[in-house]
PDB file of C-alpha atoms and ligand atoms in Angstrom:
ATOM      1  CA  UNK A   1      10.376  -8.539 -21.573  1.00 86.00           C
ATOM      2  CA  UNK A   2       8.080  -9.747 -18.862  1.00 97.00           C
ATOM      3  CA  UNK A   3       6.906  -6.802 -16.472  1.00 98.00           C
ATOM      4  CA  UNK A   4       7.731  -7.172 -12.902  1.00 98.00           C
ATOM      5  CA  UNK A   5       5.067  -6.539 -10.065  1.00 98.00           C
ATOM      6  CA  UNK A   6       6.085  -5.354  -6.696  1.00 98.00           C
ATOM      7  CA  UNK A   7       4.351  -7.118  -4.069  1.00 98.00           C
ATOM      8  CA  UNK A   8       3.119  -5.654  -0.450  1.00 98.00           C
ATOM      9  CA  UNK A   9       6.351  -6.861   1.156  1.00 98.00           C
ATOM     10  CA  UNK A  10       8.609  -5.217  -1.505  1.00 98.00           C
ATOM     11  CA  UNK A  11       9.623  -8.304  -3.644  1.00 98.00           C
ATOM     12  CA  UNK A  12       9.136  -8.439  -7.214  1.00 98.00           C
ATOM     13  CA  UNK A  13       7.278 -11.354  -9.265  1.00 98.00           C
ATOM     14  CA  UNK A  14       6.947 -11.730 -12.938  1.00 98.00           C
ATOM     15  CA  UNK A  15       3.599 -10.627 -14.449  1.00 98.00           C
ATOM     16  CA  UNK A  16       3.407 -13.722 -16.594  1.00 98.00           C
ATOM     17  CA  UNK A  17       4.444 -17.047 -15.787  1.00 98.00           C
ATOM     18  CA  UNK A  18       3.836 -20.897 -16.561  1.00 98.00           C
ATOM     19  CA  UNK A  19       0.954 -22.603 -14.726  1.00 98.00           C
ATOM     20  CA  UNK A  20       1.792 -26.140 -14.802  1.00 96.00           C
ATOM     21  CA  UNK A  21      -1.285 -28.024 -13.389  1.00 95.00           C
ATOM     22  CA  UNK A  22      -1.382 -31.064 -15.484  1.00 83.00           C
ATOM     23  CA  UNK A  23      -4.366 -33.330 -15.712  1.00 76.00           C
ATOM     24  CA  UNK A  24      -2.532 -35.694 -17.949  1.00 82.00           C
ATOM     25  CA  UNK A  25      -0.208 -37.981 -16.274  1.00 76.00           C
ATOM     26  CA  UNK A  26       1.950 -38.622 -19.391  1.00 81.00           C
ATOM     27  CA  UNK A  27       3.110 -34.946 -20.186  1.00 89.00           C
ATOM     28  CA  UNK A  28       6.508 -34.135 -19.984  1.00 93.00           C
ATOM     29  CA  UNK A  29       6.626 -31.384 -17.421  1.00 96.00           C
ATOM     30  CA  UNK A  30      10.448 -31.123 -16.890  1.00 96.00           C
ATOM     31  CA  UNK A  31      10.600 -30.350 -20.695  1.00 97.00           C
ATOM     32  CA  UNK A  32       7.795 -27.748 -20.489  1.00 97.00           C
ATOM     33  CA  UNK A  33       9.500 -25.988 -17.817  1.00 98.00           C
ATOM     34  CA  UNK A  34      12.882 -25.966 -19.593  1.00 98.00           C
ATOM     35  CA  UNK A  35      11.423 -24.880 -22.706  1.00 98.00           C
ATOM     36  CA  UNK A  36       9.616 -21.956 -20.802  1.00 98.00           C
ATOM     37  CA  UNK A  37      12.943 -20.850 -19.160  1.00 98.00           C
ATOM     38  CA  UNK A  38      14.527 -20.869 -22.472  1.00 98.00           C
ATOM     39  CA  UNK A  39      11.824 -18.830 -23.930  1.00 98.00           C
ATOM     40  CA  UNK A  40      12.191 -16.283 -21.008  1.00 98.00           C
ATOM     41  CA  UNK A  41       9.524 -17.268 -18.544  1.00 98.00           C
ATOM     42  CA  UNK A  42      10.926 -17.081 -14.815  1.00 98.00           C
ATOM     43  CA  UNK A  43       7.685 -17.734 -12.958  1.00 98.00           C
ATOM     44  CA  UNK A  44       6.545 -21.211 -12.472  1.00 98.00           C
ATOM     45  CA  UNK A  45       3.209 -22.082 -10.710  1.00 98.00           C
ATOM     46  CA  UNK A  46       3.233 -25.594  -9.342  1.00 98.00           C
ATOM     47  CA  UNK A  47       1.434 -27.093  -6.065  1.00 98.00           C
ATOM     48  CA  UNK A  48       1.690 -30.124  -4.040  1.00 98.00           C
ATOM     49  CA  UNK A  49      -1.484 -31.347  -5.284  1.00 97.00           C
ATOM     50  CA  UNK A  50      -0.153 -31.288  -8.810  1.00 96.00           C
ATOM     51  CA  UNK A  51       2.364 -33.894  -8.004  1.00 95.00           C
ATOM     52  CA  UNK A  52       4.913 -32.354 -10.380  1.00 95.00           C
ATOM     53  CA  UNK A  53       7.299 -30.328  -7.945  1.00 97.00           C
ATOM     54  CA  UNK A  54       9.896 -32.996  -8.385  1.00 97.00           C
ATOM     55  CA  UNK A  55       9.966 -32.328 -12.298  1.00 96.00           C
ATOM     56  CA  UNK A  56       9.817 -28.425 -11.659  1.00 97.00           C
ATOM     57  CA  UNK A  57      12.840 -28.735  -9.244  1.00 98.00           C
ATOM     58  CA  UNK A  58      14.761 -30.848 -11.891  1.00 97.00           C
ATOM     59  CA  UNK A  59      14.039 -28.197 -14.498  1.00 98.00           C
ATOM     60  CA  UNK A  60      15.217 -25.754 -12.219  1.00 98.00           C
ATOM     61  CA  UNK A  61      18.547 -27.276 -11.563  1.00 98.00           C
ATOM     62  CA  UNK A  62      19.101 -28.280 -15.289  1.00 98.00           C
ATOM     63  CA  UNK A  63      18.341 -24.887 -16.761  1.00 98.00           C
ATOM     64  CA  UNK A  64      21.521 -23.252 -15.955  1.00 97.00           C
ATOM     65  CA  UNK A  65      19.702 -20.402 -14.249  1.00 98.00           C
ATOM     66  CA  UNK A  66      20.613 -19.229 -10.773  1.00 98.00           C
ATOM     67  CA  UNK A  67      18.077 -19.913  -8.052  1.00 98.00           C
ATOM     68  CA  UNK A  68      17.743 -16.283  -7.707  1.00 98.00           C
ATOM     69  CA  UNK A  69      16.368 -15.579 -11.300  1.00 98.00           C
ATOM     70  CA  UNK A  70      13.488 -18.034 -11.081  1.00 98.00           C
ATOM     71  CA  UNK A  71      10.163 -17.285  -9.119  1.00 98.00           C
ATOM     72  CA  UNK A  72       8.696 -20.398  -8.057  1.00 98.00           C
ATOM     73  CA  UNK A  73       5.265 -20.696  -6.354  1.00 98.00           C
ATOM     74  CA  UNK A  74       3.971 -23.692  -4.568  1.00 98.00           C
ATOM     75  CA  UNK A  75       0.843 -24.429  -2.517  1.00 98.00           C
ATOM     76  CA  UNK A  76      -0.170 -26.481   0.565  1.00 98.00           C
ATOM     77  CA  UNK A  77      -2.939 -28.748  -0.612  1.00 98.00           C
ATOM     78  CA  UNK A  78      -6.310 -29.286   1.374  1.00 98.00           C
ATOM     79  CA  UNK A  79      -5.528 -32.665   3.234  1.00 98.00           C
ATOM     80  CA  UNK A  80      -2.275 -31.194   4.602  1.00 98.00           C
ATOM     81  CA  UNK A  81      -3.956 -28.038   5.985  1.00 98.00           C
ATOM     82  CA  UNK A  82      -3.679 -27.203   9.859  1.00 98.00           C
ATOM     83  CA  UNK A  83      -0.754 -25.798  11.737  1.00 98.00           C
ATOM     84  CA  UNK A  84       1.684 -28.726  12.090  1.00 98.00           C
ATOM     85  CA  UNK A  85       0.595 -30.587   8.933  1.00 98.00           C
ATOM     86  CA  UNK A  86       1.386 -27.476   6.866  1.00 98.00           C
ATOM     87  CA  UNK A  87       4.734 -27.144   8.358  1.00 98.00           C
ATOM     88  CA  UNK A  88       5.525 -30.476   7.390  1.00 98.00           C
ATOM     89  CA  UNK A  89       3.862 -30.199   3.972  1.00 98.00           C
ATOM     90  CA  UNK A  90       6.203 -27.267   3.244  1.00 98.00           C
ATOM     91  CA  UNK A  91       9.352 -29.292   4.242  1.00 98.00           C
ATOM     92  CA  UNK A  92       8.200 -31.909   1.923  1.00 98.00           C
ATOM     93  CA  UNK A  93       7.588 -29.229  -0.954  1.00 98.00           C
ATOM     94  CA  UNK A  94      11.113 -27.976  -0.430  1.00 98.00           C
ATOM     95  CA  UNK A  95      12.355 -31.556  -0.624  1.00 98.00           C
ATOM     96  CA  UNK A  96      10.438 -32.224  -3.887  1.00 98.00           C
ATOM     97  CA  UNK A  97      11.425 -28.971  -5.432  1.00 98.00           C
ATOM     98  CA  UNK A  98      15.092 -29.559  -4.380  1.00 98.00           C
ATOM     99  CA  UNK A  99      15.463 -26.098  -3.017  1.00 98.00           C
ATOM    100  CA  UNK A 100      15.840 -24.427   0.415  1.00 98.00           C
ATOM    101  CA  UNK A 101      13.054 -21.703  -0.178  1.00 98.00           C
ATOM    102  CA  UNK A 102      10.198 -20.927  -2.174  1.00 98.00           C
ATOM    103  CA  UNK A 103       9.489 -17.462  -3.582  1.00 99.00           C
ATOM    104  CA  UNK A 104       5.709 -17.748  -2.804  1.00 99.00           C
ATOM    105  CA  UNK A 105       3.830 -20.042  -0.732  1.00 99.00           C
ATOM    106  CA  UNK A 106       0.000 -20.344  -0.889  1.00 99.00           C
ATOM    107  CA  UNK A 107      -2.872 -21.823   0.763  1.00 98.00           C
ATOM    108  CA  UNK A 108      -4.476 -23.745  -2.132  1.00 98.00           C
ATOM    109  CA  UNK A 109      -8.185 -23.712  -1.182  1.00 98.00           C
ATOM    110  CA  UNK A 110      -9.818 -22.142   1.862  1.00 98.00           C
ATOM    111  CA  UNK A 111     -10.526 -25.135   3.764  1.00 98.00           C
ATOM    112  CA  UNK A 112     -12.945 -24.143   6.502  1.00 97.00           C
ATOM    113  CA  UNK A 113     -11.855 -26.001   9.468  1.00 97.00           C
ATOM    114  CA  UNK A 114      -8.111 -25.595   8.926  1.00 98.00           C
ATOM    115  CA  UNK A 115      -7.593 -22.161   7.071  1.00 98.00           C
ATOM    116  CA  UNK A 116      -6.832 -20.025  10.047  1.00 98.00           C
ATOM    117  CA  UNK A 117      -4.169 -22.524  11.460  1.00 98.00           C
ATOM    118  CA  UNK A 118      -2.697 -22.818   8.106  1.00 98.00           C
ATOM    119  CA  UNK A 119      -2.356 -19.278   7.655  1.00 98.00           C
ATOM    120  CA  UNK A 120      -0.617 -19.000  11.204  1.00 98.00           C
ATOM    121  CA  UNK A 121       1.803 -21.817   9.833  1.00 98.00           C
ATOM    122  CA  UNK A 122       2.617 -19.706   6.649  1.00 98.00           C
ATOM    123  CA  UNK A 123       3.494 -16.638   8.821  1.00 98.00           C
ATOM    124  CA  UNK A 124       5.851 -19.035  10.650  1.00 98.00           C
ATOM    125  CA  UNK A 125       7.445 -20.229   7.478  1.00 99.00           C
ATOM    126  CA  UNK A 126       7.739 -16.561   6.288  1.00 98.00           C
ATOM    127  CA  UNK A 127       9.068 -15.430   9.561  1.00 98.00           C
ATOM    128  CA  UNK A 128      11.851 -17.945   9.200  1.00 98.00           C
ATOM    129  CA  UNK A 129      12.706 -16.979   5.702  1.00 98.00           C
ATOM    130  CA  UNK A 130      11.853 -20.208   4.044  1.00 98.00           C
ATOM    131  CA  UNK A 131       9.272 -18.260   1.780  1.00 99.00           C
ATOM    132  CA  UNK A 132       9.922 -14.921   0.394  1.00 98.00           C
ATOM    133  CA  UNK A 133       6.249 -14.003   0.128  1.00 99.00           C
ATOM    134  CA  UNK A 134       3.029 -15.966   1.459  1.00 99.00           C
ATOM    135  CA  UNK A 135      -0.450 -15.617   0.202  1.00 99.00           C
ATOM    136  CA  UNK A 136      -3.586 -17.495  -0.543  1.00 98.00           C
ATOM    137  CA  UNK A 137      -5.671 -18.774  -3.563  1.00 98.00           C
ATOM    138  CA  UNK A 138      -9.273 -19.116  -4.114  1.00 98.00           C
ATOM    139  CA  UNK A 139     -10.215 -16.641  -1.197  1.00 98.00           C
ATOM    140  CA  UNK A 140     -12.962 -14.279  -1.841  1.00 98.00           C
ATOM    141  CA  UNK A 141     -14.212 -11.384   0.448  1.00 98.00           C
ATOM    142  CA  UNK A 142     -15.924 -13.410   3.492  1.00 98.00           C
ATOM    143  CA  UNK A 143     -12.503 -15.488   3.679  1.00 98.00           C
ATOM    144  CA  UNK A 144     -10.720 -12.493   4.212  1.00 98.00           C
ATOM    145  CA  UNK A 145     -12.950 -11.050   6.483  1.00 98.00           C
ATOM    146  CA  UNK A 146     -12.533 -14.053   8.749  1.00 98.00           C
ATOM    147  CA  UNK A 147      -8.713 -13.860   8.408  1.00 98.00           C
ATOM    148  CA  UNK A 148      -8.247 -10.325   9.390  1.00 98.00           C
ATOM    149  CA  UNK A 149      -8.738 -10.678  13.275  1.00 98.00           C
ATOM    150  CA  UNK A 150      -6.030 -13.453  13.115  1.00 95.00           C
ATOM    151  CA  UNK A 151      -3.653 -12.323  10.637  1.00 98.00           C
ATOM    152  CA  UNK A 152      -0.312 -10.685  11.487  1.00 98.00           C
ATOM    153  CA  UNK A 153       0.566 -10.561   7.849  1.00 98.00           C
ATOM    154  CA  UNK A 154      -1.594  -9.355   4.928  1.00 98.00           C
ATOM    155  CA  UNK A 155      -1.434 -11.918   2.134  1.00 98.00           C
ATOM    156  CA  UNK A 156       0.921 -10.793  -0.703  1.00 99.00           C
ATOM    157  CA  UNK A 157      -1.049 -12.619  -3.421  1.00 99.00           C
ATOM    158  CA  UNK A 158      -4.739 -13.921  -4.005  1.00 98.00           C
ATOM    159  CA  UNK A 159      -4.683 -16.385  -6.844  1.00 98.00           C
ATOM    160  CA  UNK A 160      -8.010 -17.090  -8.261  1.00 98.00           C
ATOM    161  CA  UNK A 161      -9.813 -17.887 -11.259  1.00 98.00           C
ATOM    162  CA  UNK A 162     -10.032 -15.033 -13.639  1.00 98.00           C
ATOM    163  CA  UNK A 163     -10.950 -14.578 -17.329  1.00 98.00           C
ATOM    164  CA  UNK A 164     -13.787 -12.441 -19.031  1.00 98.00           C
ATOM    165  CA  UNK A 165     -15.946 -15.349 -18.357  1.00 98.00           C
ATOM    166  CA  UNK A 166     -15.242 -15.606 -14.822  1.00 98.00           C
ATOM    167  CA  UNK A 167     -15.059 -11.823 -13.845  1.00 98.00           C
ATOM    168  CA  UNK A 168     -15.801 -10.529 -10.463  1.00 96.00           C
ATOM    169  CA  UNK A 169     -14.794  -6.897 -10.282  1.00 98.00           C
ATOM    170  CA  UNK A 170     -15.463  -6.691  -6.482  1.00 98.00           C
ATOM    171  CA  UNK A 171     -13.067  -9.326  -5.612  1.00 98.00           C
ATOM    172  CA  UNK A 172     -10.334  -7.621  -7.728  1.00 98.00           C
ATOM    173  CA  UNK A 173     -11.236  -4.290  -6.043  1.00 98.00           C
ATOM    174  CA  UNK A 174     -11.330  -5.629  -2.603  1.00 98.00           C
ATOM    175  CA  UNK A 175      -7.802  -7.172  -3.070  1.00 98.00           C
ATOM    176  CA  UNK A 176      -6.382  -4.062  -4.656  1.00 97.00           C
ATOM    177  CA  UNK A 177      -7.792  -1.941  -1.897  1.00 98.00           C
ATOM    178  CA  UNK A 178      -5.924  -4.050   0.597  1.00 98.00           C
ATOM    179  CA  UNK A 179      -2.551  -4.228  -1.465  1.00 98.00           C
ATOM    180  CA  UNK A 180      -3.158  -7.749  -2.086  1.00 98.00           C
ATOM    181  CA  UNK A 181      -1.923  -8.711  -5.705  1.00 98.00           C
ATOM    182  CA  UNK A 182      -4.227 -10.731  -7.741  1.00 98.00           C
ATOM    183  CA  UNK A 183      -3.038 -13.765  -9.831  1.00 98.00           C
ATOM    184  CA  UNK A 184      -5.515 -14.922 -12.288  1.00 98.00           C
ATOM    185  CA  UNK A 185      -5.488 -18.618 -13.045  1.00 98.00           C
ATOM    186  CA  UNK A 186      -7.047 -20.489 -16.069  1.00 98.00           C
ATOM    187  CA  UNK A 187      -6.834 -17.236 -17.975  1.00 98.00           C
ATOM    188  CA  UNK A 188      -7.330 -19.429 -21.151  1.00 98.00           C
ATOM    189  CA  UNK A 189     -10.517 -21.062 -19.825  1.00 98.00           C
ATOM    190  CA  UNK A 190      -8.841 -24.267 -20.933  1.00 97.00           C
ATOM    191  CA  UNK A 191      -9.847 -23.516 -24.413  1.00 97.00           C
ATOM    192  CA  UNK A 192     -13.425 -23.697 -23.660  1.00 98.00           C
ATOM    193  CA  UNK A 193     -14.284 -20.272 -25.307  1.00 98.00           C
ATOM    194  CA  UNK A 194     -11.701 -20.196 -28.058  1.00 96.00           C
ATOM    195  CA  UNK A 195     -14.618 -20.187 -30.784  1.00 96.00           C
ATOM    196  CA  UNK A 196     -16.612 -17.470 -28.906  1.00 98.00           C
ATOM    197  CA  UNK A 197     -17.461 -15.166 -32.230  1.00 98.00           C
ATOM    198  CA  UNK A 198     -16.975 -12.129 -29.806  1.00 98.00           C
ATOM    199  CA  UNK A 199     -13.480 -13.267 -29.038  1.00 98.00           C
ATOM    200  CA  UNK A 200     -12.639 -14.466 -32.487  1.00 98.00           C
ATOM    201  CA  UNK A 201     -13.499 -11.205 -33.961  1.00 98.00           C
ATOM    202  CA  UNK A 202     -11.296  -9.272 -31.499  1.00 98.00           C
ATOM    203  CA  UNK A 203      -8.538 -11.427 -32.293  1.00 98.00           C
ATOM    204  CA  UNK A 204      -8.787 -10.797 -36.045  1.00 98.00           C
ATOM    205  CA  UNK A 205      -9.017  -7.016 -35.110  1.00 98.00           C
ATOM    206  CA  UNK A 206      -5.680  -7.246 -33.424  1.00 98.00           C
ATOM    207  CA  UNK A 207      -3.816  -9.786 -35.537  1.00 98.00           C
ATOM    208  CA  UNK A 208      -3.365 -12.067 -32.647  1.00 98.00           C
ATOM    209  CA  UNK A 209      -4.889 -15.315 -31.429  1.00 98.00           C
ATOM    210  CA  UNK A 210      -7.932 -15.722 -29.042  1.00 98.00           C
ATOM    211  CA  UNK A 211      -5.448 -17.081 -26.322  1.00 98.00           C
ATOM    212  CA  UNK A 212      -3.371 -14.057 -26.721  1.00 98.00           C
ATOM    213  CA  UNK A 213      -6.151 -11.606 -26.323  1.00 98.00           C
ATOM    214  CA  UNK A 214      -7.486 -13.641 -23.276  1.00 98.00           C
ATOM    215  CA  UNK A 215      -3.792 -13.294 -21.691  1.00 99.00           C
ATOM    216  CA  UNK A 216      -3.696  -9.608 -22.593  1.00 98.00           C
ATOM    217  CA  UNK A 217      -7.113  -8.957 -20.836  1.00 98.00           C
ATOM    218  CA  UNK A 218      -5.669 -10.624 -17.661  1.00 98.00           C
ATOM    219  CA  UNK A 219      -2.446  -8.458 -17.792  1.00 98.00           C
ATOM    220  CA  UNK A 220      -4.678  -5.132 -18.431  1.00 98.00           C
ATOM    221  CA  UNK A 221      -6.691  -6.139 -15.195  1.00 98.00           C
ATOM    222  CA  UNK A 222      -3.147  -5.594 -13.596  1.00 98.00           C
ATOM    223  CA  UNK A 223      -3.385  -9.330 -12.686  1.00 98.00           C
ATOM    224  CA  UNK A 224      -0.346 -11.596 -12.626  1.00 98.00           C
ATOM    225  CA  UNK A 225      -1.363 -14.448 -15.264  1.00 98.00           C
ATOM    226  CA  UNK A 226      -0.050 -18.174 -15.552  1.00 98.00           C
ATOM    227  CA  UNK A 227      -1.339 -19.792 -18.597  1.00 98.00           C
ATOM    228  CA  UNK A 228      -0.446 -23.288 -18.850  1.00 98.00           C
ATOM    229  CA  UNK A 229       0.918 -25.252 -21.854  1.00 97.00           C
ATOM    230  CA  UNK A 230       3.374 -28.101 -22.389  1.00 96.00           C
ATOM    231  CA  UNK A 231       3.906 -27.216 -26.147  1.00 96.00           C
ATOM    232  CA  UNK A 232       7.054 -25.267 -27.080  1.00 98.00           C
ATOM    233  CA  UNK A 233       5.214 -23.311 -29.812  1.00 98.00           C
ATOM    234  CA  UNK A 234       2.178 -22.545 -27.511  1.00 98.00           C
ATOM    235  CA  UNK A 235       4.583 -21.461 -24.642  1.00 98.00           C
ATOM    236  CA  UNK A 236       6.084 -19.107 -27.227  1.00 98.00           C
ATOM    237  CA  UNK A 237       2.870 -17.609 -28.466  1.00 98.00           C
ATOM    238  CA  UNK A 238       1.517 -17.084 -24.878  1.00 98.00           C
ATOM    239  CA  UNK A 239       4.418 -14.799 -23.949  1.00 98.00           C
ATOM    240  CA  UNK A 240       4.264 -12.986 -27.243  1.00 98.00           C
ATOM    241  CA  UNK A 241       1.744 -10.472 -25.929  1.00 98.00           C
ATOM    242  CA  UNK A 242       3.675  -7.410 -25.065  1.00 98.00           C
ATOM    243  CA  UNK A 243       3.248  -5.805 -28.640  1.00 98.00           C
ATOM    244  CA  UNK A 244      -0.451  -5.007 -28.595  1.00 98.00           C
ATOM    245  CA  UNK A 245      -2.705  -3.268 -26.066  1.00 98.00           C
ATOM    246  CA  UNK A 246      -6.488  -3.970 -25.825  1.00 98.00           C
ATOM    247  CA  UNK A 247      -8.432  -0.488 -26.171  1.00 98.00           C
ATOM    248  CA  UNK A 248     -10.321   1.025 -23.121  1.00 98.00           C
ATOM    249  CA  UNK A 249     -13.596   0.188 -25.332  1.00 98.00           C
ATOM    250  CA  UNK A 250     -12.703  -3.456 -25.934  1.00 98.00           C
ATOM    251  CA  UNK A 251     -11.608  -4.190 -22.422  1.00 98.00           C
ATOM    252  CA  UNK A 252     -15.076  -2.735 -21.458  1.00 98.00           C
ATOM    253  CA  UNK A 253     -16.881  -4.891 -23.712  1.00 98.00           C
ATOM    254  CA  UNK A 254     -14.960  -7.880 -22.635  1.00 98.00           C
ATOM    255  CA  UNK A 255     -15.803  -6.984 -18.954  1.00 98.00           C
ATOM    256  CA  UNK A 256     -19.588  -7.710 -20.023  1.00 98.00           C
ATOM    257  CA  UNK A 257     -18.933 -11.329 -20.984  1.00 98.00           C
ATOM    258  CA  UNK A 258     -19.236 -12.642 -17.525  1.00 98.00           C
ATOM    259  CA  UNK A 259     -21.139 -16.061 -17.293  1.00 98.00           C
ATOM    260  CA  UNK A 260     -19.613 -17.680 -14.394  1.00 97.00           C
ATOM    261  CA  UNK A 261     -17.820 -20.035 -16.642  1.00 98.00           C
ATOM    262  CA  UNK A 262     -15.309 -22.002 -14.304  1.00 97.00           C
ATOM    263  CA  UNK A 263     -12.791 -24.775 -14.678  1.00 97.00           C
ATOM    264  CA  UNK A 264     -12.330 -25.129 -11.052  1.00 97.00           C
ATOM    265  CA  UNK A 265     -14.693 -24.996  -8.254  1.00 96.00           C
ATOM    266  CA  UNK A 266     -16.596 -21.915  -7.085  1.00 96.00           C
ATOM    267  CA  UNK A 267     -14.811 -20.553  -3.611  1.00 96.00           C
ATOM    268  CA  UNK A 268     -17.985 -19.337  -2.444  1.00 94.00           C
ATOM    269  CA  UNK A 269     -18.752 -23.040  -1.805  1.00 92.00           C
ATOM    270  CA  UNK A 270     -15.879 -23.034   0.755  1.00 94.00           C
TER     271      UNK A 270
HETATM  272  N1  NAP B 301      -4.908 -22.250  -7.350  1.00 58.54           N
HETATM  273  C1  NAP B 301      -5.936 -22.901  -8.100  1.00 58.54           C
HETATM  274  O1  NAP B 301      -6.807 -23.455  -7.468  1.00 58.54           O
HETATM  275  C2  NAP B 301      -5.735 -23.307  -9.571  1.00 58.54           C
HETATM  276  C3  NAP B 301      -6.648 -23.945 -10.291  1.00 58.54           C
HETATM  277  C4  NAP B 301      -6.470 -24.115 -11.702  1.00 58.54           C
HETATM  278  C5  NAP B 301      -5.380 -23.413 -12.207  1.00 58.54           C
HETATM  279  N2  NAP B 301      -4.487 -23.235 -11.463  1.00 58.54           N
HETATM  280  C6  NAP B 301      -3.113 -22.735 -12.057  1.00 58.54           C
HETATM  281  O2  NAP B 301      -3.301 -21.884 -13.174  1.00 58.54           O
HETATM  282  C7  NAP B 301      -2.545 -22.563 -14.423  1.00 58.54           C
HETATM  283  C8  NAP B 301      -3.420 -22.269 -15.591  1.00 58.54           C
HETATM  284  O3  NAP B 301      -4.782 -22.696 -15.574  1.00 58.54           O
HETATM  285  P1  NAP B 301      -5.208 -24.109 -16.342  1.00 58.54           P
HETATM  286  O4  NAP B 301      -3.986 -24.963 -16.587  1.00 58.54           O
HETATM  287  O5  NAP B 301      -6.378 -24.747 -15.540  1.00 58.54           O
HETATM  288  O6  NAP B 301      -5.878 -23.711 -17.627  1.00 58.54           O
HETATM  289  P2  NAP B 301      -5.503 -22.468 -18.801  1.00 58.54           P
HETATM  290  O7  NAP B 301      -4.149 -22.191 -18.708  1.00 58.54           O
HETATM  291  O8  NAP B 301      -6.639 -21.691 -19.003  1.00 58.54           O
HETATM  292  O9  NAP B 301      -5.614 -23.622 -20.203  1.00 58.54           O
HETATM  293  C9  NAP B 301      -4.459 -24.529 -20.298  1.00 58.54           C
HETATM  294  C10 NAP B 301      -5.062 -25.306 -21.535  1.00 58.54           C
HETATM  295  O10 NAP B 301      -4.896 -24.615 -22.656  1.00 58.54           O
HETATM  296  C11 NAP B 301      -4.224 -25.112 -23.686  1.00 58.54           C
HETATM  297  N3  NAP B 301      -3.245 -24.189 -24.187  1.00 58.54           N
HETATM  298  C12 NAP B 301      -2.446 -23.481 -23.669  1.00 58.54           C
HETATM  299  N4  NAP B 301      -2.044 -22.405 -24.508  1.00 58.54           N
HETATM  300  C13 NAP B 301      -2.468 -22.435 -25.726  1.00 58.54           C
HETATM  301  C14 NAP B 301      -2.429 -21.913 -27.077  1.00 58.54           C
HETATM  302  N5  NAP B 301      -1.664 -20.796 -27.181  1.00 58.54           N
HETATM  303  N6  NAP B 301      -3.222 -22.235 -27.825  1.00 58.54           N
HETATM  304  C15 NAP B 301      -4.132 -23.180 -27.838  1.00 58.54           C
HETATM  305  N7  NAP B 301      -4.210 -23.967 -26.668  1.00 58.54           N
HETATM  306  C16 NAP B 301      -3.409 -23.571 -25.454  1.00 58.54           C
HETATM  307  C17 NAP B 301      -3.392 -26.213 -22.934  1.00 58.54           C
HETATM  308  O11 NAP B 301      -2.909 -27.311 -23.617  1.00 58.54           O
HETATM  309  P3  NAP B 301      -1.278 -27.585 -23.987  1.00 58.54           P
HETATM  310  O12 NAP B 301      -0.807 -27.809 -22.562  1.00 58.54           O
HETATM  311  O13 NAP B 301      -1.429 -28.758 -24.521  1.00 58.54           O
HETATM  312  O14 NAP B 301      -0.530 -26.332 -24.661  1.00 58.54           O
HETATM  313  C18 NAP B 301      -4.045 -26.496 -21.781  1.00 58.54           C
HETATM  314  O15 NAP B 301      -4.984 -27.634 -22.434  1.00 58.54           O
HETATM  315  C19 NAP B 301      -2.585 -23.887 -13.894  1.00 58.54           C
HETATM  316  O16 NAP B 301      -1.807 -24.713 -14.876  1.00 58.54           O
HETATM  317  C20 NAP B 301      -2.344 -23.983 -12.545  1.00 58.54           C
HETATM  318  O17 NAP B 301      -0.880 -23.462 -12.417  1.00 58.54           O
HETATM  319  C21 NAP B 301      -4.465 -22.993 -10.246  1.00 58.54           C
END
């Protein structure tokens, strides 16, 4: 049901997955991931910084799915960046996830002093076959321009904030032109825009929720998208987005809504 996207190294990645950043410590992450698998999700986006890799790993084991059926992403956190620290942090992520490889390993944020050495560590991890793909997160054009002279491998993915309210077409075009797959985070803007009358009107037009319209917008940007939920009904709603298409006119209209609303830091500050 969920389309697969082929990355620049030939591997495939589901276009829609579960983001599992959890700002509330009491949420049952293992249960949410298990429900997601039951509903048909196969991509899970975690990070060392989310402190829930262990629960994600437990759900992977308990799901009954084979490891090859699951696509798990994790990320090196800022305090672990640098060549040797990243190699150590990666091993710890494998231990927490209880797996011997990850599908995608990302630099979580472009920490100025360490990002080049961190990328070299990711290249080593990739060369050793411990990550099926490597990429970056929160990279904008200047971060890539700095990376090119050092990089032997072009990142497979760039994960950054993407919604109609945080829509920077030049960043998308730059990645597309270089074969870097865009993965958009916070597609639902954490609910901040659920009552935007323009969005409500579109939701009524398509007979969908405002959240489903936002997910559909991301998919139609050719992005991979990772809405987060720990509720079974909302997990189900968030993948029930393949039975409608936003018209070219409505996409163009939504593309004018950019007001720089962000749930996370602006990468230009890094
Ligand atoms: N690389 C990075 O720096 C970075 C930064 C931010 C996020 N991310 C990744 O992107 C993922 C998604 O972003 P996000 O978690 O920040 O925000 P989001 O997915 O835009 O929004 C999540 C919020 O929306 C609620 N929600 C989900 N589906 C809903 C629905 N159908 N109806 C009503 N409410 C709904 C969730 O509550 P419930 O859980 O209660 O349903 C949660 O409060 C993260 O979990 C993380 O994996 C990466």
